Tab-separated table of C-alpha atoms and ligand atoms in Angstrom:
chain	number	residue	atom	x	y	z
A	7	MET	CA	27.489	26.018	32.408
A	8	LYS	CA	24.235	24.184	31.575
A	9	SER	CA	24.094	22.638	28.077
A	10	ILE	CA	21.798	23.755	25.327
A	11	GLN	CA	18.916	21.232	24.981
A	12	ALA	CA	17.875	21.494	21.314
A	13	HIS	CA	17.171	19.250	18.400
A	14	GLU	CA	19.744	19.449	15.599
A	15	ASN	CA	16.710	20.026	13.248
A	16	ALA	CA	13.188	18.693	12.936
A	17	LEU	CA	14.114	15.234	11.632
A	18	SER	CA	14.777	13.824	15.171
A	19	LEU	CA	11.242	14.667	16.153
A	20	ILE	CA	9.880	12.221	13.638
A	21	GLY	CA	8.259	9.176	15.427
A	22	ASN	CA	8.014	8.415	19.131
A	23	THR	CA	4.429	10.060	18.940
A	24	PRO	CA	2.351	9.962	22.086
A	25	LEU	CA	-0.200	7.230	22.970
A	26	ILE	CA	-3.181	9.193	24.556
A	27	LYS	CA	-5.842	7.556	26.460
A	28	LEU	CA	-9.438	8.271	25.181
A	29	ASN	CA	-11.754	8.939	27.997
A	30	ARG	CA	-15.137	10.453	27.249
A	31	LEU	CA	-15.353	9.118	23.763
A	32	THR	CA	-15.135	5.489	24.876
A	33	GLU	CA	-16.817	5.900	28.270
A	34	LYS	CA	-19.663	3.525	27.384
A	35	ILE	CA	-17.539	0.934	25.598
A	36	PRO	CA	-15.878	-1.923	27.479
A	37	GLY	CA	-12.064	-1.986	27.447
A	38	ARG	CA	-9.356	0.633	27.517
A	39	PHE	CA	-8.757	2.762	24.420
A	40	TYR	CA	-5.740	4.641	23.320
A	41	ALA	CA	-4.868	6.841	20.320
A	42	LYS	CA	-1.576	6.928	18.658
A	43	VAL	CA	-1.582	10.514	17.631
A	44	GLU	CA	0.503	10.877	14.510
A	45	GLY	CA	-0.329	14.618	14.193
A	46	PHE	CA	2.538	15.210	16.709
A	47	ASN	CA	5.152	14.406	14.033
A	48	PRO	CA	6.805	17.590	12.764
A	49	GLY	CA	5.171	17.283	9.363
A	50	HIS	CA	1.866	16.620	11.191
A	51	SER	CA	1.241	13.065	9.978
A	52	ALA	CA	2.484	9.379	9.939
A	53	LYS	CA	3.953	9.952	6.611
A	54	ASP	CA	6.967	11.634	8.056
A	55	ARG	CA	8.007	8.161	9.118
A	56	ILE	CA	7.971	6.690	5.649
A	57	ALA	CA	9.593	9.843	4.067
A	58	LEU	CA	12.567	9.708	6.444
A	59	TYR	CA	12.866	5.801	6.376
A	60	ILE	CA	12.667	5.443	2.572
A	61	ILE	CA	15.093	8.346	2.001
A	62	GLU	CA	17.541	7.010	4.639
A	63	GLN	CA	17.379	3.469	3.064
A	64	ALA	CA	18.249	5.123	-0.324
A	65	GLU	CA	21.166	6.861	1.272
A	66	LYS	CA	22.402	3.639	2.950
A	67	LYS	CA	22.214	1.760	-0.438
A	68	GLY	CA	24.209	4.632	-2.083
A	69	LEU	CA	21.364	5.470	-4.436
A	70	ILE	CA	21.214	9.128	-3.621
A	71	ASN	CA	23.654	11.832	-2.556
A	72	PRO	CA	22.894	15.371	-1.422
A	73	GLY	CA	21.513	17.403	-4.353
A	74	ASP	CA	19.914	14.322	-5.800
A	75	THR	CA	16.085	14.223	-6.418
A	76	ILE	CA	13.157	12.666	-4.586
A	77	ILE	CA	10.130	12.153	-6.767
A	78	GLU	CA	6.564	11.230	-5.793
A	79	THR	CA	2.942	11.441	-7.017
A	80	THR	CA	0.910	12.934	-4.223
A	81	SER	CA	-0.462	16.229	-3.081
A	82	GLY	CA	-1.221	14.664	0.319
A	83	ASN	CA	0.617	14.119	3.564
A	84	THR	CA	3.453	12.059	1.835
A	85	GLY	CA	4.241	14.925	-0.386
A	86	PHE	CA	4.467	17.320	2.522
A	87	SER	CA	6.643	14.893	4.549
A	88	LEU	CA	8.963	14.282	1.576
A	89	ALA	CA	9.299	18.009	0.911
A	90	MET	CA	10.093	18.530	4.662
A	91	VAL	CA	12.750	15.731	4.824
A	92	SER	CA	14.175	16.841	1.470
A	93	ILE	CA	14.778	20.424	2.691
A	94	LEU	CA	16.559	19.135	5.804
A	95	LYS	CA	18.657	16.526	3.992
A	96	GLY	CA	19.522	18.778	1.015
A	97	TYR	CA	17.618	17.026	-1.681
A	98	ARG	CA	15.451	18.446	-4.513
A	99	CYS	CA	11.764	17.302	-4.219
A	100	ILE	CA	9.580	16.908	-7.230
A	101	LEU	CA	5.915	16.117	-6.845
A	102	ALA	CA	3.602	15.328	-9.730
A	103	VAL	CA	-0.029	16.069	-8.610
A	104	SER	CA	-3.380	15.904	-10.042
A	105	SER	CA	-5.059	19.125	-11.220
A	106	LYS	CA	-7.892	18.124	-8.747
A	107	SER	CA	-5.543	19.011	-5.955
A	108	SER	CA	-6.661	22.198	-3.991
A	109	ALA	CA	-4.680	25.305	-4.510
A	110	ASP	CA	-4.040	25.374	-0.764
A	111	LYS	CA	-2.298	21.920	-0.899
A	112	ILE	CA	-0.211	23.002	-4.005
A	113	ASP	CA	0.826	26.259	-2.277
A	114	MET	CA	1.766	24.324	0.964
A	115	LEU	CA	3.939	21.948	-0.913
A	116	LYS	CA	5.712	24.808	-2.835
A	117	THR	CA	6.187	26.623	0.625
A	118	MET	CA	8.061	23.471	1.661
A	119	GLY	CA	10.423	23.938	-1.235
A	120	ALA	CA	8.965	21.282	-3.588
A	121	GLU	CA	8.725	21.629	-7.402
A	122	VAL	CA	5.110	20.811	-8.203
A	123	TYR	CA	4.022	19.561	-11.662
A	124	VAL	CA	0.219	19.898	-11.950
A	125	CYS	CA	-1.025	17.101	-14.366
A	126	PRO	CA	-4.466	16.787	-15.836
A	127	ALA	CA	-6.773	14.766	-13.608
A	128	HIS	CA	-9.142	13.600	-16.365
A	129	VAL	CA	-6.660	11.378	-18.337
A	130	ALA	CA	-6.114	7.697	-17.760
A	131	ALA	CA	-3.343	6.554	-15.546
A	132	ASP	CA	-1.229	5.273	-18.427
A	133	ASP	CA	-1.598	8.393	-20.462
A	134	PRO	CA	1.780	10.028	-20.799
A	135	ARG	CA	0.229	13.325	-19.233
A	136	SER	CA	-0.974	11.574	-16.045
A	137	TYR	CA	0.811	12.263	-12.794
A	138	TYR	CA	2.036	8.647	-12.647
A	139	GLU	CA	3.519	8.800	-16.058
A	140	VAL	CA	5.013	12.237	-15.502
A	141	ALA	CA	6.595	11.039	-12.294
A	142	LYS	CA	8.007	7.850	-14.009
A	143	ARG	CA	9.391	9.919	-16.890
A	144	LEU	CA	10.987	12.456	-14.606
A	145	HIS	CA	12.510	9.531	-12.666
A	146	LYS	CA	13.952	8.071	-15.953
A	147	GLU	CA	15.309	11.396	-17.077
A	148	THR	CA	16.800	12.434	-13.734
A	149	PRO	CA	20.048	10.631	-12.804
A	150	GLY	CA	20.369	10.002	-9.070
A	151	SER	CA	16.664	10.236	-8.459
A	152	VAL	CA	14.544	8.118	-6.233
A	153	TYR	CA	10.832	7.508	-7.097
A	154	ILE	CA	9.089	6.772	-3.734
A	155	ASN	CA	6.053	5.022	-5.236
A	156	GLN	CA	4.364	4.535	-1.793
A	157	TYR	CA	1.621	2.294	-2.967
A	158	PHE	CA	4.027	-0.313	-4.347
A	159	ASN	CA	7.021	0.093	-2.150
A	160	GLU	CA	7.737	-2.559	0.489
A	161	LEU	CA	9.781	-0.012	2.309
A	162	ASN	CA	6.456	1.760	3.290
A	163	ILE	CA	5.652	-1.366	5.287
A	164	GLU	CA	9.117	-1.660	6.674
A	165	ALA	CA	9.019	1.940	7.924
A	166	HIS	CA	6.079	1.130	10.233
A	167	TYR	CA	7.439	-2.312	11.126
A	168	ALA	CA	10.646	-0.391	12.334
A	169	SER	CA	8.966	2.342	14.258
A	170	THR	CA	5.186	2.469	14.773
A	171	GLY	CA	4.891	-1.195	15.699
A	172	PRO	CA	7.772	-1.231	18.386
A	173	GLU	CA	6.537	2.092	19.826
A	174	ILE	CA	2.911	0.793	20.378
A	175	TRP	CA	4.245	-2.496	21.827
A	176	GLU	CA	6.443	-0.598	24.315
A	177	GLN	CA	3.838	2.105	25.107
A	178	THR	CA	1.183	-0.578	25.870
A	179	GLY	CA	3.581	-2.659	27.927
A	180	GLY	CA	2.802	-5.585	25.497
A	181	GLN	CA	-0.854	-5.436	26.667
A	182	ILE	CA	-2.442	-4.385	23.314
A	183	THR	CA	-5.272	-6.749	22.196
A	184	HIS	CA	-6.668	-4.829	19.098
A	185	LEU	CA	-5.183	-2.462	16.534
A	186	VAL	CA	-7.558	-0.287	14.630
A	187	ALA	CA	-6.006	1.562	11.701
A	188	CYS	CA	-6.954	3.157	8.290
A	189	SER	CA	-5.717	1.613	5.180
A	190	GLY	CA	-4.627	3.725	2.172
A	191	THR	CA	-1.396	2.489	0.899
A	192	GLY	CA	-1.634	-0.001	3.624
A	193	GLY	CA	1.812	0.698	4.845
A	194	THR	CA	0.756	1.910	8.276
A	195	ILE	CA	-1.529	-1.080	9.188
A	196	SER	CA	0.663	-3.710	7.535
A	197	GLY	CA	4.004	-2.729	9.115
A	198	THR	CA	2.608	-1.968	12.498
A	199	ALA	CA	0.560	-5.124	12.595
A	200	ARG	CA	3.471	-7.268	11.197
A	201	TYR	CA	5.613	-6.244	14.288
A	202	LEU	CA	2.836	-6.504	16.699
A	203	LYS	CA	1.679	-10.019	15.701
A	204	GLU	CA	5.204	-11.251	15.772
A	205	GLN	CA	5.123	-10.234	19.571
A	206	ASN	CA	1.631	-11.692	20.019
A	207	PRO	CA	-0.231	-13.464	17.175
A	208	ASP	CA	-3.484	-13.113	19.189
A	209	ILE	CA	-3.705	-9.252	18.562
A	210	GLU	CA	-6.637	-8.579	16.357
A	211	VAL	CA	-6.041	-6.154	13.504
A	212	ILE	CA	-8.919	-4.271	11.930
A	213	GLY	CA	-8.491	-2.105	8.855
A	214	ILE	CA	-10.713	0.877	8.212
A	215	ASP	CA	-12.011	1.118	4.513
A	216	ALA	CA	-14.253	3.598	2.832
A	217	TYR	CA	-17.597	3.053	0.946
A	218	GLY	CA	-16.380	3.500	-2.666
A	219	SER	CA	-13.188	1.652	-2.085
A	220	VAL	CA	-12.166	-2.009	-3.144
A	221	LEU	CA	-10.146	-2.972	-0.107
A	222	GLN	CA	-12.694	-4.845	2.136
A	223	LYS	CA	-14.214	-6.828	-0.770
A	224	TYR	CA	-10.698	-7.780	-1.984
A	225	HIS	CA	-9.727	-9.013	1.434
A	226	GLU	CA	-12.753	-11.206	1.563
A	227	THR	CA	-12.883	-12.465	-2.036
A	228	GLY	CA	-9.395	-12.122	-3.398
A	229	LYS	CA	-10.911	-10.202	-6.364
A	230	LEU	CA	-10.953	-6.647	-7.272
A	231	ASP	CA	-14.651	-5.722	-7.842
A	232	LYS	CA	-14.871	-2.610	-9.972
A	233	ASP	CA	-18.648	-2.169	-8.842
A	234	GLU	CA	-17.172	-1.177	-5.447
A	235	ILE	CA	-15.583	1.827	-6.871
A	236	TYR	CA	-17.360	5.190	-6.678
A	237	PRO	CA	-16.374	8.708	-5.528
A	238	TYR	CA	-16.165	9.464	-1.754
A	239	ARG	CA	-14.847	12.426	0.211
A	240	ILE	CA	-12.567	10.977	2.855
A	241	GLU	CA	-8.963	11.644	1.662
A	242	GLY	CA	-6.102	9.148	2.323
A	243	LEU	CA	-8.272	6.084	3.068
A	244	GLY	CA	-9.417	3.278	0.826
A	245	LYS	CA	-8.416	2.772	-2.698
A	246	ASN	CA	-9.647	1.920	-6.291
A	247	LEU	CA	-6.582	-0.524	-6.957
A	248	ILE	CA	-4.793	-3.141	-4.936
A	249	PRO	CA	-1.636	-1.693	-3.459
A	250	SER	CA	1.328	-4.148	-2.865
A	251	ALA	CA	2.077	-2.058	0.203
A	252	THR	CA	-0.820	-3.651	1.900
A	253	ASP	CA	-0.203	-7.021	3.420
A	254	PHE	CA	-3.788	-8.493	3.369
A	255	LYS	CA	-2.795	-11.673	5.209
A	256	ILE	CA	-1.859	-9.771	8.361
A	257	ILE	CA	-5.174	-7.858	8.500
A	258	ASP	CA	-7.989	-9.843	10.214
A	259	ARG	CA	-10.859	-7.851	8.832
A	260	PHE	CA	-11.835	-4.553	7.285
A	261	ILE	CA	-14.747	-2.482	8.059
A	262	LYS	CA	-16.216	0.422	6.025
A	263	VAL	CA	-17.344	3.722	7.290
A	264	THR	CA	-19.175	6.568	5.636
A	265	ASP	CA	-17.963	10.153	4.832
A	266	GLU	CA	-20.762	11.561	6.973
A	267	ASP	CA	-20.244	9.441	10.114
A	268	SER	CA	-16.464	10.106	9.903
A	269	ALA	CA	-16.743	13.799	9.522
A	270	HIS	CA	-19.005	14.106	12.633
A	271	MET	CA	-16.779	11.716	14.573
A	272	ALA	CA	-13.620	13.917	13.855
A	273	ARG	CA	-15.597	16.887	15.254
A	274	THR	CA	-16.635	14.762	18.250
A	275	ILE	CA	-13.054	13.774	18.961
A	276	ALA	CA	-12.169	17.494	19.184
A	277	VAL	CA	-14.839	18.497	21.621
A	278	GLN	CA	-14.630	15.364	23.679
A	279	GLU	CA	-10.950	14.628	23.921
A	280	GLY	CA	-9.481	18.024	23.027
A	281	LEU	CA	-7.535	16.391	20.140
A	282	PHE	CA	-7.616	18.305	16.832
A	283	VAL	CA	-7.150	15.362	14.194
A	284	GLY	CA	-7.832	14.727	10.494
A	285	TYR	CA	-10.788	13.254	8.721
A	286	THR	CA	-9.386	9.655	8.775
A	287	SER	CA	-8.877	9.821	12.533
A	288	GLY	CA	-12.722	10.415	12.465
A	289	ALA	CA	-13.054	7.372	10.309
A	290	ALA	CA	-10.932	5.073	12.623
A	291	MET	CA	-12.887	6.199	15.612
A	292	GLN	CA	-16.169	5.696	13.802
A	293	GLY	CA	-14.854	2.196	13.062
A	294	ILE	CA	-14.495	1.551	16.873
A	295	THR	CA	-18.133	2.643	17.411
A	296	GLN	CA	-19.314	0.263	14.796
A	297	LEU	CA	-17.164	-2.594	16.093
A	298	ASN	CA	-18.507	-1.915	19.536
A	299	GLU	CA	-22.114	-2.286	18.153
A	300	GLU	CA	-21.151	-5.766	17.091
A	301	GLY	CA	-19.922	-6.577	20.548
A	302	THR	CA	-16.280	-6.809	19.564
A	303	PHE	CA	-14.720	-5.414	22.736
A	304	GLY	CA	-14.505	-6.880	26.174
A	305	PRO	CA	-13.552	-5.408	29.619
A	306	ASN	CA	-10.022	-6.613	29.565
A	307	ASP	CA	-9.183	-5.352	25.986
A	308	VAL	CA	-6.582	-2.762	25.284
A	309	VAL	CA	-7.362	-1.228	21.969
A	310	VAL	CA	-4.944	1.137	20.060
A	311	VAL	CA	-6.412	3.376	17.276
A	312	ILE	CA	-4.029	5.299	14.981
A	313	PHE	CA	-4.978	8.827	14.272
A	314	PRO	CA	-3.006	9.454	11.114
A	315	ASP	CA	-2.791	13.302	10.924
A	316	HIS	CA	-3.516	16.686	12.313
A	317	GLY	CA	-6.822	18.568	11.973
A	318	SER	CA	-5.317	21.776	10.551
A	319	ARG	CA	-5.333	20.341	6.984
A	320	TYR	CA	-9.139	20.066	7.002
A	321	MET	CA	-10.121	23.547	7.878
A	322	SER	CA	-11.903	24.164	4.607
A	323	LYS	CA	-13.559	20.779	4.728
A	324	ILE	CA	-14.933	18.906	7.746
A	325	TYR	CA	-14.137	21.817	10.065
A	326	SER	CA	-15.968	24.221	7.915
A	327	ASP	CA	-19.696	24.529	8.737
A	328	SER	CA	-20.443	25.692	5.256
A	329	TRP	CA	-18.750	22.605	3.647
A	330	MET	CA	-20.586	20.314	6.060
A	331	GLU	CA	-23.740	22.107	5.079
A	332	GLN	CA	-22.917	21.708	1.249
A	333	GLN	CA	-22.360	17.994	1.708
A	334	GLY	CA	-25.731	17.745	3.308
A	335	PHE	CA	-23.948	16.433	6.543
A	336	PHE	CA	-25.985	18.656	8.906
A	337	ASP	CA	-29.392	17.356	7.451
A	338	ALA	CA	-29.570	14.434	9.724
A	339	LEU	CA	-28.844	16.413	13.020
A	340	GLN	CA	-31.587	17.763	15.331
A	341	GLU	CA	-32.203	21.430	15.175
A	342	VAL	CA	-30.818	21.854	18.589
A	343	GLU	CA	-27.492	20.307	17.633
A	344	LYS	CA	-26.891	22.750	14.726
A	345	PRO	CA	-23.941	25.031	15.179
A	346	VAL	CA	-24.708	28.423	16.559
A	347	GLN	CA	-24.008	31.135	14.105
A	348	VAL	CA	-22.239	34.055	15.750
A	349	VAL	CA	-22.650	37.155	13.690
B	25	PMP	N1	-5.026	8.879	6.801
B	25	PMP	C1	-4.444	9.921	5.998
B	25	PMP	C2	-4.870	11.285	6.292
B	25	PMP	C3	-3.471	9.599	5.022
B	25	PMP	O1	-2.967	10.564	4.265
B	25	PMP	C4	-3.148	8.181	4.838
B	25	PMP	C5	-2.158	7.804	3.666
B	25	PMP	N2	-2.846	7.685	2.467
B	25	PMP	C6	-3.773	7.184	5.565
B	25	PMP	C7	-4.710	7.684	6.535
B	25	PMP	C8	-3.578	5.727	5.370
B	25	PMP	O2	-2.183	5.363	5.663
B	25	PMP	P1	-1.462	4.240	4.769
B	25	PMP	O3	-1.269	4.914	3.455
B	25	PMP	O4	-0.220	4.031	5.526
B	25	PMP	O5	-2.309	3.048	4.631
């Protein structure tokens, strides 16, 4: 009798995401370009890796047992991944989120079994009502709880050092010359780059930052410049504080991309490569276009770009024509390029 070939549950599908060659998008750019497509994780983003890794480290250290509680402050990809891993491993998952989070996101987290505390967005970070303070209080009050604290948790870096880095090294047969990755908490780029540079210190590591974020300037000057901070639309990329989960020394340079260019690029990735990816994947690809304009790449280069998540989370944003229209993102396009309205 043939054996049944099945995964025990979705956890074993985390990581080992495919590296996919980019063809039409990079046709006119010297070098070979490959995307590490993290939307193939079961929770549809790279955050599955840190959720699983950080929870398993806590298990190994005896900090948590089944029935205990995982706590974090995010309505984004990390929240979804933590909720998913918690269900499969038998933990309670509490997420303190800002009242700015969309109803869709909150519903999605609840669907995945998380208890969601919606905290006022307009209060200062140190106000007891803020989602940071609520998470900290719940952590103190709940015995056997783990506070993930992804922006300030070294295990965030370690998760990518242990998985994303070695996978890319193997998948490129050690030929990688450049790594291009978005920086939010900085865990992805720092952990991946740390592993890759240990194999070959000549690999160039480029972080993608947003206009409205402090990361690039901090990298260049060592100072947090508050004038760099203003609202922007890309979610998950850039920051208004300096996360300790970013290893600035391992990153060679940052470049900034705009909301508008990144949104258009995400749509271009879909139609040119058939890959339905998130807003920050558009940002990373836009970064490659800008680097090419500076003459960064040569014919022998092997460039890996990380696409952090799946496009389905952005249906009411960059993949909605009316949202693009509201942002004024269609204004710059020629009449002929405007989307055709089918009535
Ligand atoms: N893209 C998206 C969509 C994200 O949610 C995140 C995480 N904030 C990032 C990129 C950046 O990843 P990291 O936090 O590891 O820097």
